Coordinates of C-alpha atoms and ligand atoms in Angstrom, one line a residue:
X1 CA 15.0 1.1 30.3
X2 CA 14.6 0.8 26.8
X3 CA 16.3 -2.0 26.5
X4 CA 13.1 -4.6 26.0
X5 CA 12.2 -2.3 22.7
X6 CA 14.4 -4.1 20.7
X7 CA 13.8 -7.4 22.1
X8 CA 9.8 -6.9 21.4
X9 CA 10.7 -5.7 17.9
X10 CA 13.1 -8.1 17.2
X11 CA 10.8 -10.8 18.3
X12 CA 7.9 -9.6 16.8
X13 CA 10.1 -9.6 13.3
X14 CA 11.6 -12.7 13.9
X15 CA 7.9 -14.4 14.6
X16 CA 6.8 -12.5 10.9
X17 CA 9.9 -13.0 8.7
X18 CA 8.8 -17.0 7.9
X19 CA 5.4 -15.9 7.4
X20 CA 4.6 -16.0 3.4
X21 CA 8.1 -16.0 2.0
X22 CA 8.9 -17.9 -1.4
X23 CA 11.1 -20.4 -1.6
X24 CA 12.7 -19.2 -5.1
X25 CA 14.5 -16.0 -3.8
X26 CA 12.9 -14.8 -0.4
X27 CA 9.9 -12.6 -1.9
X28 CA 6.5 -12.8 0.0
X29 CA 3.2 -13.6 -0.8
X30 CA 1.1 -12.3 1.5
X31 CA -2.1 -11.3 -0.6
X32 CA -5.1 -10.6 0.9
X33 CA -7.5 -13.4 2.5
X34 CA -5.3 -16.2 1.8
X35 CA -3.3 -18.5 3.7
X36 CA -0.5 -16.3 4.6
X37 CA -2.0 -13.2 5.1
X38 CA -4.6 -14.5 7.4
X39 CA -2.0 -16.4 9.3
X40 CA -0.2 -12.3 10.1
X41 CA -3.8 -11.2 11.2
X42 CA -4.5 -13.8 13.7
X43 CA -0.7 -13.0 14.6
X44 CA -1.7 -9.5 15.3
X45 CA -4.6 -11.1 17.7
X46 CA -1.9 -12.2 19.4
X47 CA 0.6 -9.2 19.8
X48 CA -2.9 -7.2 20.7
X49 CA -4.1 -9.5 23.5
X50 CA -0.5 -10.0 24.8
X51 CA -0.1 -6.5 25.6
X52 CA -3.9 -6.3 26.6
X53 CA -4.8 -3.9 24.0
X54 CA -8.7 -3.9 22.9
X55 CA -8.7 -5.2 19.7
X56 CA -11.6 -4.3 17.1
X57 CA -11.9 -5.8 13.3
X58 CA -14.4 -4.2 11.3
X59 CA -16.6 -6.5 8.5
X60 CA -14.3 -6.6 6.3
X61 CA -11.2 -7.6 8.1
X62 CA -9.8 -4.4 9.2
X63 CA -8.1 -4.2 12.6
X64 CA -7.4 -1.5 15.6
X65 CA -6.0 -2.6 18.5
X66 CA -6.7 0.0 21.2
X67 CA -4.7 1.5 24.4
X68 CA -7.5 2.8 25.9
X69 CA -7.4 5.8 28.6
X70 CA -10.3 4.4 30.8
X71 CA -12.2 8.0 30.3
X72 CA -15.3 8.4 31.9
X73 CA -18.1 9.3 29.0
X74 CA -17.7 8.8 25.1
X75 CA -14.3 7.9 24.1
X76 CA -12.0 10.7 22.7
X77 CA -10.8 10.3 19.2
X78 CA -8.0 8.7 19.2
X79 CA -4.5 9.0 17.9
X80 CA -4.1 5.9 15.5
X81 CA -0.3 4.4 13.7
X82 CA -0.3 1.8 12.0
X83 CA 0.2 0.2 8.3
X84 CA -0.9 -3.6 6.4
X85 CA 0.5 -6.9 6.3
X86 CA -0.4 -7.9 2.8
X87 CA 2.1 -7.5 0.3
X88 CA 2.5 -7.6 -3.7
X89 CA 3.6 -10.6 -5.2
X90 CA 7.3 -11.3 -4.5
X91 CA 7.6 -8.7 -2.3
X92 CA 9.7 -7.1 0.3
X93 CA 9.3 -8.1 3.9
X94 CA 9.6 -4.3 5.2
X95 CA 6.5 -2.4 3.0
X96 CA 4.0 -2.5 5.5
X97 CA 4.7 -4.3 8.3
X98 CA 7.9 -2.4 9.2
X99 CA 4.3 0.2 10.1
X100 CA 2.6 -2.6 12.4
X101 CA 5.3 -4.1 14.4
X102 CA 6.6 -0.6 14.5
X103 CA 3.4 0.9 16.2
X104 CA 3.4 -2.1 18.8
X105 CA 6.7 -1.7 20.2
X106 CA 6.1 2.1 20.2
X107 CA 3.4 1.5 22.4
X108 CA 5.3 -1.0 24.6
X109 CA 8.4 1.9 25.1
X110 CA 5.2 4.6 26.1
X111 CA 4.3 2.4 28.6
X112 CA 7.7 1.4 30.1
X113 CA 8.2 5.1 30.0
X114 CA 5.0 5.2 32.1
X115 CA 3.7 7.6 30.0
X116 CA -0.1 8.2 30.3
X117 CA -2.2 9.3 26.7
X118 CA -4.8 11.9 27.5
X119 CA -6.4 10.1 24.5
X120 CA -6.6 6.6 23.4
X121 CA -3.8 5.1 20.8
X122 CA -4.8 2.4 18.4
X123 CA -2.3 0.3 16.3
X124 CA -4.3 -0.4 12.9
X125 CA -3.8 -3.1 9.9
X126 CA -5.7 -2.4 6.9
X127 CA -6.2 -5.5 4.6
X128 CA -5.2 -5.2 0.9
X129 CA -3.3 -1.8 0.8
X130 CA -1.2 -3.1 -2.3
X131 CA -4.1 -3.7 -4.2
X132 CA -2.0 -7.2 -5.4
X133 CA -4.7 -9.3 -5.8
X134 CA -8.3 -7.1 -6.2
X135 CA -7.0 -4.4 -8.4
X136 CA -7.7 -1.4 -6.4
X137 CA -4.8 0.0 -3.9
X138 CA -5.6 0.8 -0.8
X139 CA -9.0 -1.4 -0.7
X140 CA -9.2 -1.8 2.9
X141 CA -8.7 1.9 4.3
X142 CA -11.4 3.0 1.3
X143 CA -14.1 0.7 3.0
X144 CA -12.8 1.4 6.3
X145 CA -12.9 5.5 5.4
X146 CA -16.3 4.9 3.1
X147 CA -14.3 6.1 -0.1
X148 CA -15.4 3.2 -1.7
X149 CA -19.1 1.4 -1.1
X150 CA -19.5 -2.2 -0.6
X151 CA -22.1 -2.5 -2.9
X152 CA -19.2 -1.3 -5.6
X153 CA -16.4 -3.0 -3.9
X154 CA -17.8 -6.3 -4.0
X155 CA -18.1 -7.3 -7.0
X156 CA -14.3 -6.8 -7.7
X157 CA -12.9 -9.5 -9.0
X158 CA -8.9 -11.2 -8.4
X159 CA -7.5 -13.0 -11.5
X160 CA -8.9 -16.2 -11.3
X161 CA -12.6 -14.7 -11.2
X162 CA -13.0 -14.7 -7.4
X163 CA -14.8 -11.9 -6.1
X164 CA -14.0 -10.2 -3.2
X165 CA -17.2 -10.8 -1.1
X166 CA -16.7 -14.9 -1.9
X167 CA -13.1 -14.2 -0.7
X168 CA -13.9 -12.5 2.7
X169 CA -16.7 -14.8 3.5
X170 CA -14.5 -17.8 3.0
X171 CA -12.3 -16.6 5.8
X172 CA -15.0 -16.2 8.1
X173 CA -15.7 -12.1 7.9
X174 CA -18.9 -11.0 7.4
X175 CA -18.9 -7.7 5.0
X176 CA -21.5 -5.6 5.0
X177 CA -22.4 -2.1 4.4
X178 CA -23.0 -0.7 8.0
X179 CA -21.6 2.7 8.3
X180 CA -18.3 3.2 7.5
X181 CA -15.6 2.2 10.3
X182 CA -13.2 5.3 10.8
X183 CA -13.9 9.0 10.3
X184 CA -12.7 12.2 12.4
X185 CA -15.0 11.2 15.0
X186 CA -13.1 8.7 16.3
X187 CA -9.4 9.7 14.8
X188 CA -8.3 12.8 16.1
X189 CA -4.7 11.7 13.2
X190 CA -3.1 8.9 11.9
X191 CA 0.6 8.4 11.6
X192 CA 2.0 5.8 9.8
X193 CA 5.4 4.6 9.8
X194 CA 6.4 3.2 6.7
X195 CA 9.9 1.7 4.9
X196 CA 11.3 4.6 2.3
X197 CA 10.6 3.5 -0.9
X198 CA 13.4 5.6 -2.5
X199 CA 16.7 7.0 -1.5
X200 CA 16.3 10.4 -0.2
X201 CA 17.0 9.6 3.8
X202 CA 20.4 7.8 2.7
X203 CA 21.5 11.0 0.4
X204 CA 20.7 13.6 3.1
X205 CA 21.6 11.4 5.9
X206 CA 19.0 10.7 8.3
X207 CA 17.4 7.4 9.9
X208 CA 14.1 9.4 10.0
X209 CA 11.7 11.4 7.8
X210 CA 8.0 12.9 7.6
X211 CA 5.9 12.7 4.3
X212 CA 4.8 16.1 2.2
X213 CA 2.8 14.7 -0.2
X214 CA 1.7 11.3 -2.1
X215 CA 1.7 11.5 -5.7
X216 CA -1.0 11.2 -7.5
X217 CA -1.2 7.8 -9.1
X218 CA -3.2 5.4 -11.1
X219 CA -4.0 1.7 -12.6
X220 CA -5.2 1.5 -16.2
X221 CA -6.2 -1.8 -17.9
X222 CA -5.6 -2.0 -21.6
X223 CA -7.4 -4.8 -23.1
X224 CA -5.9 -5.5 -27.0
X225 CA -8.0 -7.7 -29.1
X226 CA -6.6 -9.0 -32.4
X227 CA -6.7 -12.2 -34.3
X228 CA -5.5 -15.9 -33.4
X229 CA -4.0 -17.3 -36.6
X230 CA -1.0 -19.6 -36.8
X231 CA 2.4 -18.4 -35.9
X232 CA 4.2 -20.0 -38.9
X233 CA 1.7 -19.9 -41.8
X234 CA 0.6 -16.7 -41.7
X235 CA 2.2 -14.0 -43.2
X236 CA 3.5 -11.1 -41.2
X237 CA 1.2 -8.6 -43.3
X238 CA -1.7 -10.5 -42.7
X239 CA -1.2 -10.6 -39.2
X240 CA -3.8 -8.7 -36.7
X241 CA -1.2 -9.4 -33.8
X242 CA -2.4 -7.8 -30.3
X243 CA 1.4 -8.5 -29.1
X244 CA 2.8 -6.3 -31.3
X245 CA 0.2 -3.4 -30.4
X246 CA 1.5 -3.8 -26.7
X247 CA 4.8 -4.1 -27.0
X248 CA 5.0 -0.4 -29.3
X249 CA 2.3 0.7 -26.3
X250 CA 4.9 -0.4 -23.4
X251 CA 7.3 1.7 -25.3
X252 CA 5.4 4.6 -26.1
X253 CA 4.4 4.8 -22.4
X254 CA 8.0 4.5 -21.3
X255 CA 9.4 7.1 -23.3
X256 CA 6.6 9.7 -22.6
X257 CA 7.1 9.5 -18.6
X258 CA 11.3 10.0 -19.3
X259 CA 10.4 12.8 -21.6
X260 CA 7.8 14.0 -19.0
X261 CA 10.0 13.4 -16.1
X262 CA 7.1 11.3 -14.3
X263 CA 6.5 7.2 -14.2
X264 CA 4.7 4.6 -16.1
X265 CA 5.1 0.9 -15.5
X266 CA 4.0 -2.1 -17.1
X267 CA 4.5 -5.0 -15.1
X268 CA 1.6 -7.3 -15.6
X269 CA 0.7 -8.8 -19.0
X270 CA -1.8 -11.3 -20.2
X271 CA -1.8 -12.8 -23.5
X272 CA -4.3 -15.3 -24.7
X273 CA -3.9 -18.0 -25.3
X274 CA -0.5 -17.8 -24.3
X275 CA 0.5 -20.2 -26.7
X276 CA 4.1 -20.7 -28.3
X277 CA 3.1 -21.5 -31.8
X278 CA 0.1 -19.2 -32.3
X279 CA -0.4 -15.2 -33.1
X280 CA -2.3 -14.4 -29.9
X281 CA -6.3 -13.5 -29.7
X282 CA -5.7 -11.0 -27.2
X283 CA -3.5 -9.3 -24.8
X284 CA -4.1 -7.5 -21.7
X285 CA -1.5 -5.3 -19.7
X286 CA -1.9 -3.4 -16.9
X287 CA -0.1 -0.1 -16.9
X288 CA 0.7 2.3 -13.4
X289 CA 1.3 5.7 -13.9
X290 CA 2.4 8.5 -11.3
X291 CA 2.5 11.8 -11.6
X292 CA 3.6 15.2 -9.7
X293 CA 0.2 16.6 -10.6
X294 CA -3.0 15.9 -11.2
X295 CA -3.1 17.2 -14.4
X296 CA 0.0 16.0 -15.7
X297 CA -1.4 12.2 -14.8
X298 CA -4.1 13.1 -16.8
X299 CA -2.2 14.1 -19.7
X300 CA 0.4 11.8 -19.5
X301 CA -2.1 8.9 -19.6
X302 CA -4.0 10.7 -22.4
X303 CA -0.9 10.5 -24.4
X304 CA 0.0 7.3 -23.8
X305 CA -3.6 5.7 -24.9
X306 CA -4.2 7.8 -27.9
X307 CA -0.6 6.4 -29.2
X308 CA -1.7 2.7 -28.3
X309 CA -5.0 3.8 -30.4
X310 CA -2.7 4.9 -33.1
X311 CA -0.7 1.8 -33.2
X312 CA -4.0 -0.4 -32.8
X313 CA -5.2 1.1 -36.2
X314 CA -1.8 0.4 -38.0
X315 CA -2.0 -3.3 -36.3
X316 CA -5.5 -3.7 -37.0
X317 CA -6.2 -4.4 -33.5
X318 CA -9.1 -3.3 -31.3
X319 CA -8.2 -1.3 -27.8
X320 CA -10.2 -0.5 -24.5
X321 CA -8.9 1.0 -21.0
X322 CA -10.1 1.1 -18.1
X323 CA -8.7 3.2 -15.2
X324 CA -9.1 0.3 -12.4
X325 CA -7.7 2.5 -9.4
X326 CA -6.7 6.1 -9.5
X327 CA -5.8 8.1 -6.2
X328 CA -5.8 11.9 -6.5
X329 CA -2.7 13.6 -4.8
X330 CA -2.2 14.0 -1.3
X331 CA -0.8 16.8 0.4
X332 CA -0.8 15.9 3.9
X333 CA -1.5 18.5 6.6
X334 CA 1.4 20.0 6.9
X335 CA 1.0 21.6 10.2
X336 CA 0.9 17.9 11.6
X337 CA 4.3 17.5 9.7
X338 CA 6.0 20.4 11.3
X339 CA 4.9 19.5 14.6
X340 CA 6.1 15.7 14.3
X341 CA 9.6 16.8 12.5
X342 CA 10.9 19.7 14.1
X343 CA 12.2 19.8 17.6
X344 CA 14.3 16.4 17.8
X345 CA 17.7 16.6 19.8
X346 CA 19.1 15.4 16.0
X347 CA 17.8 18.2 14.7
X348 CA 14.5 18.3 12.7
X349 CA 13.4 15.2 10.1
X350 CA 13.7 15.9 6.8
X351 CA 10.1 16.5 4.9
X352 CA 10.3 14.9 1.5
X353 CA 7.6 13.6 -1.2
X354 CA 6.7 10.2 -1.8
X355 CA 5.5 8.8 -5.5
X356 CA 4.2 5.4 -3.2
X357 CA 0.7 5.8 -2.0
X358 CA -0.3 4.2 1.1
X359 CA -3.5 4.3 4.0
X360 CA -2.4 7.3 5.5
X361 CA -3.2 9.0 1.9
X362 CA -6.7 7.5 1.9
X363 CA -7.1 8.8 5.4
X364 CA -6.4 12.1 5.1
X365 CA -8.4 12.4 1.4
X366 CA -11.5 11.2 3.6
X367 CA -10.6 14.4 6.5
X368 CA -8.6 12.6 8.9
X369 CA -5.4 14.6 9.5
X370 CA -2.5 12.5 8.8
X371 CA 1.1 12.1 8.5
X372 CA 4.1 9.9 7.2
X373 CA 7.2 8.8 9.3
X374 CA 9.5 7.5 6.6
X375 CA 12.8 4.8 8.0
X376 CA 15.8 4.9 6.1
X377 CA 16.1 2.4 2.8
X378 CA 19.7 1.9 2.4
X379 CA 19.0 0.9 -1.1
X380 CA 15.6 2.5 -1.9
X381 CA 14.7 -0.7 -3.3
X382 CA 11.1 -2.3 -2.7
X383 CA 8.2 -3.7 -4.1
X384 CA 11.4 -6.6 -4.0
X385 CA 12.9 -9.6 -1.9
X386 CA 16.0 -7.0 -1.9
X387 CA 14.0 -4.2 -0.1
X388 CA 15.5 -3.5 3.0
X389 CA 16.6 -1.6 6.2
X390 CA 19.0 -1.7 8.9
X391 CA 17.8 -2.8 12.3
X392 CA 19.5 0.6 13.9
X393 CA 17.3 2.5 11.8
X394 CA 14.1 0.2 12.6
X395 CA 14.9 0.9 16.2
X396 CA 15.5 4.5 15.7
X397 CA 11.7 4.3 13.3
X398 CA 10.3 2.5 16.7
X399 CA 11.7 5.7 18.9
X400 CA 10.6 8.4 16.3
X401 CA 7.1 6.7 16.3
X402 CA 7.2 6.6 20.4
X403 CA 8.1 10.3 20.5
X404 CA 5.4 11.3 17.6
X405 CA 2.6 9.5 19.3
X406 CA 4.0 11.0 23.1
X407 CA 3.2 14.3 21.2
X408 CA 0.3 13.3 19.9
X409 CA -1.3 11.8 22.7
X410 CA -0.3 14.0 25.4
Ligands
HGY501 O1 2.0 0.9 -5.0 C1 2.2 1.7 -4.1 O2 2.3 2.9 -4.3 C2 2.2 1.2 -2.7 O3 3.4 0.5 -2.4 N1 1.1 0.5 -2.4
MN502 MN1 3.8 -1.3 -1.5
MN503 MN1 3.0 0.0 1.8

């Protein structure tokens, strides 16, 4: 019987794995409103009609595709999986839509199992989760949710000055403020299925797990302002070099989440004006920090800017942050998590932490009871072209999902 599952998946990933990818080493690009991305929503059109499943995109490019019931009356709210398609730059191909294709062919095995929902199921993409090219994570699911207005939202900007309402009018949405889209009045949960970003399925040995918790994370912008001056003829002394402030900030920040046992990341850097032969004007990095608790994100990041304002005064350079996107911990309802992970004729999923955020953590911040199904990683990698999982374990995801929302739904 289930033997058309892993046709429909492998289809579905074979029809997605050309979609976006790089030429220099197999990382996508998939960032929001652009060529690519817009190409995997109109893809999802597809899967939704094909399978005759009542497909609704709110203004500002979110989409549900709905199984309904056929109830007489109001609609119930409904048990929703699903993940996004966009990805960061040079990314995996598994970190989000692993959670889309996986929710489709869940619903296709339901329904070759004949199985009947008492409510409806709707498989959802949310547009910029990663946050790759407007800054703030998660940026669909907070206007979807009404965690963040559009009156603040639009005005965000990407790198080359674009702002987000240009960007979503130029693909043919029309944003607007109307009410927000999703709330527990049409959600009864959300699940969603997502790639392990770590190794903790491979060390205990399971295909399957269910999310605790998100750690709380954040996005700071540290904007370093020094002088230009040439890069021969000035002496090092006289120098008011911006670089130089970074590079002891990167460090600091590096060596205070070791010693703290938590995370902070620079991986995005811009100097100005990025010229060989010249002492720079400015440089601005962008730093991501995760922590177990709030507080200790707060302190951590504390530390980490008053030693960049330390360093700025010995360099003679000028510093400003700006926290561009900070999500509070999560701690998902762990009711639901019991309920999905126990039970299983493999004995019960594991229940385990995740320092990645992701939609199903803006969800449940906004009231709707979530959860987390987490598919093996056999290298934790991600946020890479290397990221990855074995199709046994995807297949196995597809069944855990088709149980969870049998459970669900019933
Ligand atoms: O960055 C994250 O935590 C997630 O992958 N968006
Ligand atoms: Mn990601
Ligand atoms: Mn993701």
């Amino acid at each position: 019987m289930g033997a058309s599952v892993p046709d429909h998946f492998e289809q579905m990933w074979a029809d997605l794995e050309p979609i976006g990818k790089g030429s220099h080493d197999g990382g996508y690009y998939r960032q929001p409103f652009r060529n690519a991305e817009r190409e995997l929503a109109a893809w999802f059109v597809e899967q939704a009609r094909a399978r005759d499943l009542r497909l609704e995109t709110d203004p500002f490019g979110n989409q549900i595709a709905w199984w309904d019931v056929g109830d007489v009356g109001p609609p119930l709210p409904g048990v929703v999986t699903g993940s996004h398609l966009d990805s960061v730059l040079d990314g995996g191909a598994y970190d989000g839509p692993l959670g889309v294709v996986s929710g489709l062919a869940a619903v296709d095995r339901l329904r070759e199992r004949g199985f009947r929902p008492a409510r409806p199921i709707g498989v959802s993409v949310f547009v910029e989760e990663e946050g790759s090219r407007f800054g703030l994570a998660c940026l669909g699911s907070r206007l979807a949710t009404g965690a963040i207005g559009w009156d603040e939202a639009r005005a965000l900007r990407d790198p080359f000055g674009v702002r987000l309402d240009e960007a979503m009018t130029g693909v043919g949405l029309e944003p607007d403020d109307r009410k927000p889209w999703l709330d527990a009045s049409r959600v009864d949960c959300f699940v969603e299925l997502h790639v392990e970003q770590g190794r903790a399925l491979v060390d205990l040995g399971h295909a399957v797990g269910v999310a605790s918790r998100i750690w709380p994370h954040g996005r700071y912008r540290f904007e370093i302002a020094g002088e230009p001056n040439h890069a021969g003829t000035t002496r090092m002394e006289d120098r008011r070099d911006p670089m130089l402030t970074f590079a002891m900030t990167a460090l600091a920040a590096n060596k205070q989440a070791r010693v703290a046992g938590q995370r902070a990341t620079f991986g995005r850097v811009d100097s100005r004006p990025n010229s060989t032969n010249s002492v720079p004007s400015s440089v601005t990095a962008w730093m991501d920090a995760r922590c177990e608790t709030d507080e200790a994100l707060s302190e951590l990041v504390a530390t980490i800017i008053r030693q960049a304002e330390e360093r700025a005064g010995r360099d003679g350079t000028t510093l400003a942050v700006t926290p561009e996107s900070v999500s509070g911990a999560v701690d998902f309802d762990p009711d639901l998590a019991w309920r999905i992970a126990v039970d299983h004729e493999a004995g019960d999923w594991p229940i385990l932490p995740t320092q990645a955020g992701h939609d199903a953590g803006i969800l449940s911040a906004q009231g709707i009871p979530s959860a987390m199904l987490f598919v093996r990683n056999p290298t934790g990698v991600s946020h890479s072209p290397a990221e990855h999982a074995e199709m046994p374990d995807c297949l196995a995801g597809v069944d855990a999902l088709a149980e969870t929302l049998r459970r669900l739904a019933s």
